[in-house]
PDB file of C-alpha atoms and ligand atoms in Angstrom:
ATOM      1  CA  MET A   1     120.907  87.337  46.843  1.00  0.00           C
ATOM      2  CA  ALA A   2     124.025  86.072  48.710  1.00  0.00           C
ATOM      3  CA  ASP A   3     126.236  83.594  47.079  1.00  0.00           C
ATOM      4  CA  ARG A   4     127.475  80.877  49.307  1.00  0.00           C
ATOM      5  CA  ALA A   5     130.331  80.018  46.674  1.00  0.00           C
ATOM      6  CA  GLN A   6     131.523  83.594  47.401  1.00  0.00           C
ATOM      7  CA  ARG A   7     131.367  83.362  51.121  1.00  0.00           C
ATOM      8  CA  VAL A   8     133.687  85.417  53.447  1.00  0.00           C
ATOM      9  CA  PRO A   9     136.322  82.542  54.672  1.00  0.00           C
ATOM     10  CA  GLU A  10     135.857  83.769  58.351  1.00  0.00           C
ATOM     11  CA  ASN A  11     132.157  82.712  58.581  1.00  0.00           C
ATOM     12  CA  VAL A  12     131.661  79.819  60.845  1.00  0.00           C
ATOM     13  CA  ASP A  13     129.779  76.995  59.048  1.00  0.00           C
ATOM     14  CA  GLY A  14     125.874  76.836  59.599  1.00  0.00           C
ATOM     15  CA  ALA A  15     122.632  78.271  58.132  1.00  0.00           C
ATOM     16  CA  PHE A  16     123.980  81.957  57.859  1.00  0.00           C
ATOM     17  CA  PHE A  17     126.984  83.297  56.032  1.00  0.00           C
ATOM     18  CA  VAL A  18     128.107  86.691  54.477  1.00  0.00           C
ATOM     19  CA  ASP A  19     129.503  86.765  51.159  1.00  0.00           C
ATOM     20  CA  THR A  20     132.238  89.060  49.326  1.00  0.00           C
ATOM     21  CA  THR A  21     129.763  91.730  48.245  1.00  0.00           C
ATOM     22  CA  CYS A  22     129.426  93.151  51.900  1.00  0.00           C
ATOM     23  CA  ILE A  23     130.372  96.748  51.967  1.00  0.00           C
ATOM     24  CA  ASP A  24     131.250  96.669  55.560  1.00  0.00           C
ATOM     25  CA  CYS A  25     128.273  99.136  56.420  1.00  0.00           C
ATOM     26  CA  ASP A  26     127.770  97.907  60.090  1.00  0.00           C
ATOM     27  CA  THR A  27     124.086  97.505  59.857  1.00  0.00           C
ATOM     28  CA  CYS A  28     124.019  93.672  60.457  1.00  0.00           C
ATOM     29  CA  ARG A  29     126.478  94.019  63.478  1.00  0.00           C
ATOM     30  CA  GLN A  30     124.209  96.736  64.933  1.00  0.00           C
ATOM     31  CA  LEU A  31     120.837  94.498  64.432  1.00  0.00           C
ATOM     32  CA  ALA A  32     122.579  91.271  65.473  1.00  0.00           C
ATOM     33  CA  PRO A  33     125.604  91.697  67.374  1.00  0.00           C
ATOM     34  CA  ALA A  34     125.866  88.157  68.805  1.00  0.00           C
ATOM     35  CA  THR A  35     125.943  86.695  65.144  1.00  0.00           C
ATOM     36  CA  PHE A  36     127.840  89.204  63.172  1.00  0.00           C
ATOM     37  CA  GLY A  37     131.466  90.217  63.736  1.00  0.00           C
ATOM     38  CA  GLU A  38     134.104  92.157  61.563  1.00  0.00           C
ATOM     39  CA  THR A  39     136.912  91.052  59.777  1.00  0.00           C
ATOM     40  CA  GLY A  40     138.289  94.669  59.059  1.00  0.00           C
ATOM     41  CA  GLN A  41     136.883  94.391  55.325  1.00  0.00           C
ATOM     42  CA  PHE A  42     133.696  92.487  55.590  1.00  0.00           C
ATOM     43  CA  SER A  43     130.893  91.457  58.143  1.00  0.00           C
ATOM     44  CA  PHE A  44     131.191  87.487  58.836  1.00  0.00           C
ATOM     45  CA  VAL A  45     129.275  85.188  60.901  1.00  0.00           C
ATOM     46  CA  GLN A  46     131.293  84.691  64.237  1.00  0.00           C
ATOM     47  CA  VAL A  47     128.676  82.756  65.991  1.00  0.00           C
ATOM     48  CA  GLN A  48     125.411  81.033  64.404  1.00  0.00           C
ATOM     49  CA  PRO A  49     122.521  82.345  66.244  1.00  0.00           C
ATOM     50  CA  ARG A  50     121.933  80.214  69.334  1.00  0.00           C
ATOM     51  CA  ASP A  51     118.264  80.750  70.073  1.00  0.00           C
ATOM     52  CA  GLU A  52     115.207  82.148  68.618  1.00  0.00           C
ATOM     53  CA  GLY A  53     115.934  85.714  69.645  1.00  0.00           C
ATOM     54  CA  GLU A  54     119.214  85.836  67.839  1.00  0.00           C
ATOM     55  CA  VAL A  55     117.699  83.867  64.865  1.00  0.00           C
ATOM     56  CA  ARG A  56     115.138  86.589  64.520  1.00  0.00           C
ATOM     57  CA  ALA A  57     117.651  89.214  64.828  1.00  0.00           C
ATOM     58  CA  ALA A  58     119.859  87.650  62.103  1.00  0.00           C
ATOM     59  CA  TYR A  59     117.018  87.572  59.659  1.00  0.00           C
ATOM     60  CA  ARG A  60     116.085  91.265  60.479  1.00  0.00           C
ATOM     61  CA  ALA A  61     119.835  91.937  59.501  1.00  0.00           C
ATOM     62  CA  LEU A  62     119.351  89.793  56.416  1.00  0.00           C
ATOM     63  CA  VAL A  63     116.488  91.821  55.237  1.00  0.00           C
ATOM     64  CA  ALA A  64     118.123  95.222  56.114  1.00  0.00           C
ATOM     65  CA  CYS A  65     121.425  94.475  54.679  1.00  0.00           C
ATOM     66  CA  PRO A  66     121.818  96.981  51.569  1.00  0.00           C
ATOM     67  CA  THR A  67     123.592  94.553  49.243  1.00  0.00           C
ATOM     68  CA  GLY A  68     121.868  91.404  49.812  1.00  0.00           C
ATOM     69  CA  SER A  69     125.101  90.046  51.179  1.00  0.00           C
ATOM     70  CA  ILE A  70     123.684  87.779  53.839  1.00  0.00           C
ATOM     71  CA  GLY A  71     122.485  84.310  53.009  1.00  0.00           C
ATOM     72  CA  ALA A  72     120.602  81.748  55.140  1.00  0.00           C
ATOM     73  CA  THR A  73     118.738  78.517  54.622  1.00  0.00           C
ATOM     74  CA  ASP A  74     115.158  79.403  55.711  1.00  0.00           C
ATOM     75  CA  LYS A  75     113.503  81.541  52.967  1.00  0.00           C
ATOM     76  CA  ALA A  76     110.146  81.624  54.562  1.00  0.00           C
ATOM     77  CA  ALA A  77     111.822  83.069  57.688  1.00  0.00           C
ATOM     78  CA  ALA A  78     113.550  85.681  55.906  1.00  0.00           C
ATOM     79  CA  ARG A  79     110.255  86.537  54.097  1.00  0.00           C
ATOM     80  CA  ALA A  80     108.390  86.846  57.666  1.00  0.00           C
ATOM     81  CA  ALA A  81     111.221  89.131  58.764  1.00  0.00           C
ATOM     82  CA  VAL A  82     110.457  91.615  56.183  1.00  0.00           C
ATOM     83  CA  ASP A  83     107.008  92.065  58.141  1.00  0.00           C
ATOM     84  CA  GLU A  84     109.203  93.129  61.039  1.00  0.00           C
ATOM     85  CA  PHE A  85     109.925  96.544  59.636  1.00  0.00           C
ATOM     86  CA  PRO A  86     109.544  99.265  60.466  1.00  0.00           C
ATOM     87  CA  MET A  87     110.843  98.269  63.889  1.00  0.00           C
ATOM     88  CA  GLY A  88     109.723  99.887  66.911  1.00  0.00           C
ATOM     89  CA  LEU A  89     112.455 101.638  68.811  1.00  0.00           C
ATOM     90  CA  ALA A  90     110.427 103.764  71.286  1.00  0.00           C
ATOM     91  CA  ASP A  91     107.085 105.464  71.597  1.00  0.00           C
ATOM     92  CA  GLY A  92     106.175 106.328  68.180  1.00  0.00           C
ATOM     93  CA  VAL A  93     109.729 106.015  66.611  1.00  0.00           C
ATOM     94  CA  TYR A  94     110.869 103.340  64.263  1.00  0.00           C
ATOM     95  CA  TYR A  95     113.876 101.996  62.361  1.00  0.00           C
ATOM     96  CA  CYS A  96     112.858 101.498  58.667  1.00  0.00           C
ATOM     97  CA  GLY A  97     115.232  98.795  57.725  1.00  0.00           C
ATOM     98  CA  PHE A  98     115.846  98.068  54.206  1.00  0.00           C
ATOM     99  CA  ASN A  99     119.123 100.103  54.056  1.00  0.00           C
ATOM    100  CA  SER A 100     120.105 101.406  50.952  1.00  0.00           C
ATOM    101  CA  PRO A 101     123.468 101.001  48.936  1.00  0.00           C
ATOM    102  CA  LYS A 102     122.966 104.575  47.693  1.00  0.00           C
ATOM    103  CA  SER A 103     123.554 105.662  51.291  1.00  0.00           C
ATOM    104  CA  PHE A 104     126.206 103.249  51.959  1.00  0.00           C
ATOM    105  CA  GLY A 105     123.652 101.582  54.114  1.00  0.00           C
ATOM    106  CA  GLY A 106     122.507 104.379  56.067  1.00  0.00           C
ATOM    107  CA  ASN A 107     119.813 103.834  58.793  1.00  0.00           C
ATOM    108  CA  SER A 108     116.648 105.702  58.050  1.00  0.00           C
ATOM    109  CA  TYR A 109     113.595 106.515  60.713  1.00  0.00           C
ATOM    110  CA  PHE A 110     109.898 106.685  60.822  1.00  0.00           C
ATOM    111  CA  VAL A 111     108.019 108.800  63.359  1.00  0.00           C
ATOM    112  CA  GLU A 112     104.415 108.773  63.741  1.00  0.00           C
ATOM    113  CA  HIS A 113     102.747 112.061  64.512  1.00  0.00           C
ATOM    114  CA  PRO A 114      99.219 113.039  65.015  1.00  0.00           C
ATOM    115  CA  ALA A 115      99.704 116.153  62.326  1.00  0.00           C
ATOM    116  CA  GLY A 116     101.345 113.531  59.938  1.00  0.00           C
ATOM    117  CA  ASN A 117     104.311 111.123  59.861  1.00  0.00           C
ATOM    118  CA  TRP A 118     107.746 111.807  59.069  1.00  0.00           C
ATOM    119  CA  LEU A 119     110.743 109.834  57.545  1.00  0.00           C
ATOM    120  CA  VAL A 120     114.029 110.884  58.695  1.00  0.00           C
ATOM    121  CA  ASP A 121     116.388 110.148  55.683  1.00  0.00           C
ATOM    122  CA  ALA A 122     115.128 107.373  53.384  1.00  0.00           C
ATOM    123  CA  PRO A 123     115.395 103.704  52.969  1.00  0.00           C
ATOM    124  CA  ARG A 124     115.408 101.524  49.751  1.00  0.00           C
ATOM    125  CA  PHE A 125     112.073 101.766  48.079  1.00  0.00           C
ATOM    126  CA  VAL A 126     110.453  98.484  48.557  1.00  0.00           C
ATOM    127  CA  GLU A 127     106.653  97.923  48.288  1.00  0.00           C
ATOM    128  CA  PRO A 128     106.282  95.851  51.513  1.00  0.00           C
ATOM    129  CA  LEU A 129     107.793  98.738  53.461  1.00  0.00           C
ATOM    130  CA  ALA A 130     105.684 101.301  51.618  1.00  0.00           C
ATOM    131  CA  ARG A 131     102.534  99.328  52.295  1.00  0.00           C
ATOM    132  CA  ARG A 132     103.375  98.990  55.976  1.00  0.00           C
ATOM    133  CA  LEU A 133     103.908 102.997  56.149  1.00  0.00           C
ATOM    134  CA  ALA A 134     100.687 103.345  54.259  1.00  0.00           C
ATOM    135  CA  GLU A 135      99.041 101.269  57.017  1.00  0.00           C
ATOM    136  CA  ARG A 136     100.374 103.670  59.746  1.00  0.00           C
ATOM    137  CA  GLY A 137      98.902 106.730  57.880  1.00  0.00           C
ATOM    138  CA  GLY A 138     101.637 107.213  55.268  1.00  0.00           C
ATOM    139  CA  VAL A 139     104.395 109.966  55.067  1.00  0.00           C
ATOM    140  CA  ARG A 140     103.782 113.637  55.271  1.00  0.00           C
ATOM    141  CA  TYR A 141     107.296 114.987  55.512  1.00  0.00           C
ATOM    142  CA  ILE A 142     110.850 113.624  54.545  1.00  0.00           C
ATOM    143  CA  PHE A 143     113.442 115.382  56.390  1.00  0.00           C
ATOM    144  CA  LEU A 144     116.975 114.803  54.794  1.00  0.00           C
ATOM    145  CA  THR A 145     119.848 115.285  57.144  1.00  0.00           C
ATOM    146  CA  HIS A 146     122.254 115.873  54.182  1.00  0.00           C
ATOM    147  CA  ARG A 147     123.252 114.562  50.883  1.00  0.00           C
ATOM    148  CA  ASP A 148     124.653 111.582  51.321  1.00  0.00           C
ATOM    149  CA  ASP A 149     121.588 109.665  52.966  1.00  0.00           C
ATOM    150  CA  VAL A 150     118.738 110.706  50.665  1.00  0.00           C
ATOM    151  CA  ALA A 151     118.495 107.210  49.158  1.00  0.00           C
ATOM    152  CA  ASP A 152     115.153 106.622  47.592  1.00  0.00           C
ATOM    153  CA  ALA A 153     113.512 109.833  49.218  1.00  0.00           C
ATOM    154  CA  ALA A 154     112.100 110.819  45.870  1.00  0.00           C
ATOM    155  CA  ARG A 155     110.239 107.611  45.167  1.00  0.00           C
ATOM    156  CA  TYR A 156     108.746 107.827  48.915  1.00  0.00           C
ATOM    157  CA  ALA A 157     107.777 111.460  48.342  1.00  0.00           C
ATOM    158  CA  GLU A 158     106.119 110.646  45.169  1.00  0.00           C
ATOM    159  CA  ARG A 159     104.349 107.627  46.674  1.00  0.00           C
ATOM    160  CA  PHE A 160     103.026 109.580  49.615  1.00  0.00           C
ATOM    161  CA  GLY A 161     102.832 113.206  48.191  1.00  0.00           C
ATOM    162  CA  ALA A 162     105.516 113.963  50.895  1.00  0.00           C
ATOM    163  CA  GLU A 163     107.331 117.267  51.457  1.00  0.00           C
ATOM    164  CA  ARG A 164     110.970 116.788  51.320  1.00  0.00           C
ATOM    165  CA  ILE A 165     113.086 118.969  53.743  1.00  0.00           C
ATOM    166  CA  ILE A 166     116.806 119.705  53.078  1.00  0.00           C
ATOM    167  CA  HIS A 167     119.000 122.512  53.670  1.00  0.00           C
ATOM    168  CA  ARG A 168     119.973 124.990  50.778  1.00  0.00           C
ATOM    169  CA  LEU A 169     123.722 123.677  50.822  1.00  0.00           C
ATOM    170  CA  GLU A 170     122.658 120.031  50.375  1.00  0.00           C
ATOM    171  CA  LEU A 171     119.807 120.635  47.615  1.00  0.00           C
ATOM    172  CA  ALA A 172     122.150 119.315  44.772  1.00  0.00           C
ATOM    173  CA  ALA A 173     121.222 115.880  46.077  1.00  0.00           C
ATOM    174  CA  GLN A 174     117.641 116.494  45.966  1.00  0.00           C
ATOM    175  CA  PRO A 175     117.118 119.529  43.836  1.00  0.00           C
ATOM    176  CA  ASP A 176     113.111 119.408  43.662  1.00  0.00           C
ATOM    177  CA  SER A 177     112.653 119.344  47.505  1.00  0.00           C
ATOM    178  CA  GLU A 178     109.764 120.929  48.516  1.00  0.00           C
ATOM    179  CA  ARG A 179     111.121 122.906  51.415  1.00  0.00           C
ATOM    180  CA  VAL A 180     114.653 124.235  51.976  1.00  0.00           C
ATOM    181  CA  ILE A 181     116.247 125.218  55.098  1.00  0.00           C
ATOM    182  CA  GLU A 182     118.493 128.557  55.015  1.00  0.00           C
ATOM    183  CA  GLY A 183     121.177 129.873  57.072  1.00  0.00           C
ATOM    184  CA  ARG A 184     122.575 128.517  60.357  1.00  0.00           C
ATOM    185  CA  ASP A 185     119.738 129.265  62.799  1.00  0.00           C
ATOM    186  CA  PRO A 186     117.670 126.322  63.960  1.00  0.00           C
ATOM    187  CA  VAL A 187     114.199 126.419  62.334  1.00  0.00           C
ATOM    188  CA  GLU A 188     110.934 124.834  63.888  1.00  0.00           C
ATOM    189  CA  LEU A 189     109.676 122.990  60.973  1.00  0.00           C
ATOM    190  CA  ALA A 190     106.442 121.861  62.908  1.00  0.00           C
ATOM    191  CA  PRO A 191     105.400 121.804  66.691  1.00  0.00           C
ATOM    192  CA  ASP A 192     108.021 119.187  68.092  1.00  0.00           C
ATOM    193  CA  PHE A 193     110.386 119.173  65.108  1.00  0.00           C
ATOM    194  CA  LEU A 194     113.498 121.633  65.069  1.00  0.00           C
ATOM    195  CA  ALA A 195     115.932 121.396  62.385  1.00  0.00           C
ATOM    196  CA  ILE A 196     119.471 122.231  63.824  1.00  0.00           C
ATOM    197  CA  PRO A 197     122.006 123.028  61.369  1.00  0.00           C
ATOM    198  CA  THR A 198     125.243 121.199  62.246  1.00  0.00           C
ATOM    199  CA  PRO A 199     127.813 121.956  59.471  1.00  0.00           C
ATOM    200  CA  GLY A 200     130.858 119.826  59.472  1.00  0.00           C
ATOM    201  CA  HIS A 201     130.379 116.366  57.982  1.00  0.00           C
ATOM    202  CA  THR A 202     128.979 118.186  55.042  1.00  0.00           C
ATOM    203  CA  ARG A 203     128.265 122.012  54.704  1.00  0.00           C
ATOM    204  CA  GLY A 204     124.659 122.025  55.186  1.00  0.00           C
ATOM    205  CA  HIS A 205     124.329 118.933  57.340  1.00  0.00           C
ATOM    206  CA  CYS A 206     121.283 119.235  59.792  1.00  0.00           C
ATOM    207  CA  ALA A 207     120.196 117.447  62.910  1.00  0.00           C
ATOM    208  CA  LEU A 208     116.214 116.951  63.684  1.00  0.00           C
ATOM    209  CA  LEU A 209     115.290 117.244  67.286  1.00  0.00           C
ATOM    210  CA  HIS A 210     111.663 115.719  68.029  1.00  0.00           C
ATOM    211  CA  ARG A 211     111.040 115.458  71.700  1.00  0.00           C
ATOM    212  CA  GLU A 212     113.636 113.122  73.325  1.00  0.00           C
ATOM    213  CA  PHE A 213     114.960 112.089  70.115  1.00  0.00           C
ATOM    214  CA  LEU A 214     117.806 113.576  68.317  1.00  0.00           C
ATOM    215  CA  PHE A 215     118.482 112.308  64.496  1.00  0.00           C
ATOM    216  CA  THR A 216     121.791 113.099  64.078  1.00  0.00           C
ATOM    217  CA  GLY A 217     122.652 111.902  60.249  1.00  0.00           C
ATOM    218  CA  ASP A 218     126.288 111.490  60.132  1.00  0.00           C
ATOM    219  CA  HIS A 219     127.157 114.142  62.835  1.00  0.00           C
ATOM    220  CA  ILE A 220     127.507 111.967  65.933  1.00  0.00           C
ATOM    221  CA  TRP A 221     126.678 108.334  66.820  1.00  0.00           C
ATOM    222  CA  TRP A 222     127.627 105.692  69.369  1.00  0.00           C
ATOM    223  CA  SER A 223     130.783 103.721  69.207  1.00  0.00           C
ATOM    224  CA  ARG A 224     130.758 100.281  70.771  1.00  0.00           C
ATOM    225  CA  ASN A 225     134.581  99.911  70.543  1.00  0.00           C
ATOM    226  CA  ARG A 226     134.915 103.070  72.478  1.00  0.00           C
ATOM    227  CA  GLY A 227     131.953 102.810  74.579  1.00  0.00           C
ATOM    228  CA  ARG A 228     131.219 106.409  74.097  1.00  0.00           C
ATOM    229  CA  LEU A 229     129.519 108.818  71.714  1.00  0.00           C
ATOM    230  CA  THR A 230     131.841 109.780  68.702  1.00  0.00           C
ATOM    231  CA  ALA A 231     132.329 111.679  65.544  1.00  0.00           C
ATOM    232  CA  SER A 232     135.255 110.944  62.853  1.00  0.00           C
ATOM    233  CA  ARG A 233     137.537 113.225  61.264  1.00  0.00           C
ATOM    234  CA  ASP A 234     138.196 110.398  58.555  1.00  0.00           C
ATOM    235  CA  VAL A 235     134.354 110.776  57.447  1.00  0.00           C
ATOM    236  CA  CYS A 236     134.522 114.603  57.693  1.00  0.00           C
ATOM    237  CA  TRP A 237     133.942 115.948  54.150  1.00  0.00           C
ATOM    238  CA  TYR A 238     133.521 119.429  54.930  1.00  0.00           C
ATOM    239  CA  SER A 239     135.254 121.205  58.080  1.00  0.00           C
ATOM    240  CA  TRP A 240     136.428 119.295  61.141  1.00  0.00           C
ATOM    241  CA  ALA A 241     136.607 122.667  63.074  1.00  0.00           C
ATOM    242  CA  GLU A 242     133.085 123.451  62.214  1.00  0.00           C
ATOM    243  CA  GLN A 243     131.921 120.039  63.015  1.00  0.00           C
ATOM    244  CA  MET A 244     133.504 120.279  66.688  1.00  0.00           C
ATOM    245  CA  GLN A 245     131.609 123.631  67.171  1.00  0.00           C
ATOM    246  CA  SER A 246     128.388 121.805  66.010  1.00  0.00           C
ATOM    247  CA  VAL A 247     128.863 119.058  68.513  1.00  0.00           C
ATOM    248  CA  ALA A 248     129.280 121.423  71.152  1.00  0.00           C
ATOM    249  CA  LEU A 249     126.181 123.295  70.204  1.00  0.00           C
ATOM    250  CA  LEU A 250     124.173 120.106  70.193  1.00  0.00           C
ATOM    251  CA  GLY A 251     125.359 119.627  73.891  1.00  0.00           C
ATOM    252  CA  GLU A 252     123.027 122.615  74.682  1.00  0.00           C
ATOM    253  CA  TYR A 253     119.795 120.829  73.849  1.00  0.00           C
ATOM    254  CA  GLU A 254     118.182 118.103  75.990  1.00  0.00           C
ATOM    255  CA  PHE A 255     117.405 114.722  74.595  1.00  0.00           C
ATOM    256  CA  GLU A 256     117.667 111.048  75.574  1.00  0.00           C
ATOM    257  CA  TRP A 257     118.267 109.120  72.204  1.00  0.00           C
ATOM    258  CA  VAL A 258     120.870 109.550  69.594  1.00  0.00           C
ATOM    259  CA  LEU A 259     119.705 108.005  66.116  1.00  0.00           C
ATOM    260  CA  PRO A 260     122.374 108.334  63.707  1.00  0.00           C
ATOM    261  CA  GLY A 261     122.629 107.597  59.932  1.00  0.00           C
ATOM    262  CA  HIS A 262     125.708 105.512  60.301  1.00  0.00           C
ATOM    263  CA  GLY A 263     126.841 103.929  63.784  1.00  0.00           C
ATOM    264  CA  GLU A 264     125.319 102.684  66.868  1.00  0.00           C
ATOM    265  CA  ARG A 265     122.024 104.295  68.265  1.00  0.00           C
ATOM    266  CA  ALA A 266     122.183 105.373  71.837  1.00  0.00           C
ATOM    267  CA  TYR A 267     119.699 105.960  74.662  1.00  0.00           C
ATOM    268  CA  PHE A 268     120.402 107.448  78.100  1.00  0.00           C
ATOM    269  CA  PRO A 269     118.233 109.491  80.512  1.00  0.00           C
ATOM    270  CA  ALA A 270     118.632 113.005  79.881  1.00  0.00           C
ATOM    271  CA  GLY A 271     121.096 113.833  82.694  1.00  0.00           C
ATOM    272  CA  GLU A 272     123.479 110.975  81.593  1.00  0.00           C
ATOM    273  CA  MET A 273     123.346 111.829  77.834  1.00  0.00           C
ATOM    274  CA  ARG A 274     124.269 115.501  78.669  1.00  0.00           C
ATOM    275  CA  ARG A 275     127.332 114.125  80.401  1.00  0.00           C
ATOM    276  CA  GLN A 276     127.952 111.750  77.389  1.00  0.00           C
ATOM    277  CA  MET A 277     127.893 114.887  75.196  1.00  0.00           C
ATOM    278  CA  ARG A 278     130.417 116.551  77.420  1.00  0.00           C
ATOM    279  CA  ARG A 279     132.517 113.648  77.316  1.00  0.00           C
ATOM    280  CA  LEU A 280     132.471 113.829  73.465  1.00  0.00           C
ATOM    281  CA  VAL A 281     133.027 117.424  73.452  1.00  0.00           C
ATOM    282  CA  ALA A 282     136.255 116.808  75.473  1.00  0.00           C
ATOM    283  CA  ALA A 283     137.412 114.017  73.453  1.00  0.00           C
ATOM    284  CA  LEU A 284     137.326 115.701  70.220  1.00  0.00           C
ATOM    285  CA  GLN A 285     139.358 118.686  71.580  1.00  0.00           C
TER     286      GLN A 285
HETATM  287  S1  LIG B 301     124.476  94.683  56.374  1.00  0.00           S
HETATM  288 FE1  LIG B 301     125.423  93.536  54.798  1.00  0.00          FE
HETATM  289  S2  LIG B 301     126.735  94.979  53.680  1.00  0.00           S
HETATM  290 FE2  LIG B 301     126.373  95.712  55.961  1.00  0.00          FE
HETATM  291  S3  LIG B 301     128.242  94.922  57.001  1.00  0.00           S
HETATM  292 FE3  LIG B 301     126.398  93.571  57.220  1.00  0.00          FE
HETATM  293  S4  LIG B 301     126.649  92.119  55.512  1.00  0.00           S
HETATM  294 FE4  LIG B 301     127.965  93.905  55.050  1.00  0.00          FE
END
């Protein structure tokens, strides 16, 4: 519960505010960019929401915030926003919301599939979200891109009897995972789901390719400041040289969406996405 007495001084006055428990994870700025800005240490309310669309987006951000750092006056509207998750992004693919402080506010995703639904990384375990996933047929698989973003995967696995999938080199983060990816070759986990080892950020980091959707974990993401795809040496915990090789490897696949754990999501038609990937590879040289 956010505390108005601890509000970030840069907030403009009004119904919404951010307090100093904010961990600067960027989630609110992704979900409600018109409302939330960045001080360099915290998010803050730069403009109070001006219309119904901005109000709804700000309440979605309040619900997704991993640390409960966003406050607002209308508690009923905040409760109503809970029902907006999982939030549809495109055909059968959803953003879960309820980001977890255990993954520093990492994004997670839900994929509907006739052969069983998937979570990609995991959100906070909250009963309203678990109920909504159950209404959509539950979760059969939980793909974990890497050690940092497992959050409450174990609780979702227990709730749904789901199979957790993680690379051998990340297994310490979820030692009782049901399926372990070995080596550096891509692995077809199920029809339409290809695990692609992308060492760099961590040693056993993997991306997941599902049709036109590439779930990239903390490997690459869209940068709103640079206006292009990016990766960061500052948050590369294993090998920057290997991460650059992994980025180049991903450029050989066809996809239209980049759905990261941290950072902005991106959509381009396949040809333009290929161009964006070439641009990224060139920028990282
Ligand atoms: S979502 Fe919460 S923790 Fe993350 S930047 Fe916004 S206010 Fe801060």
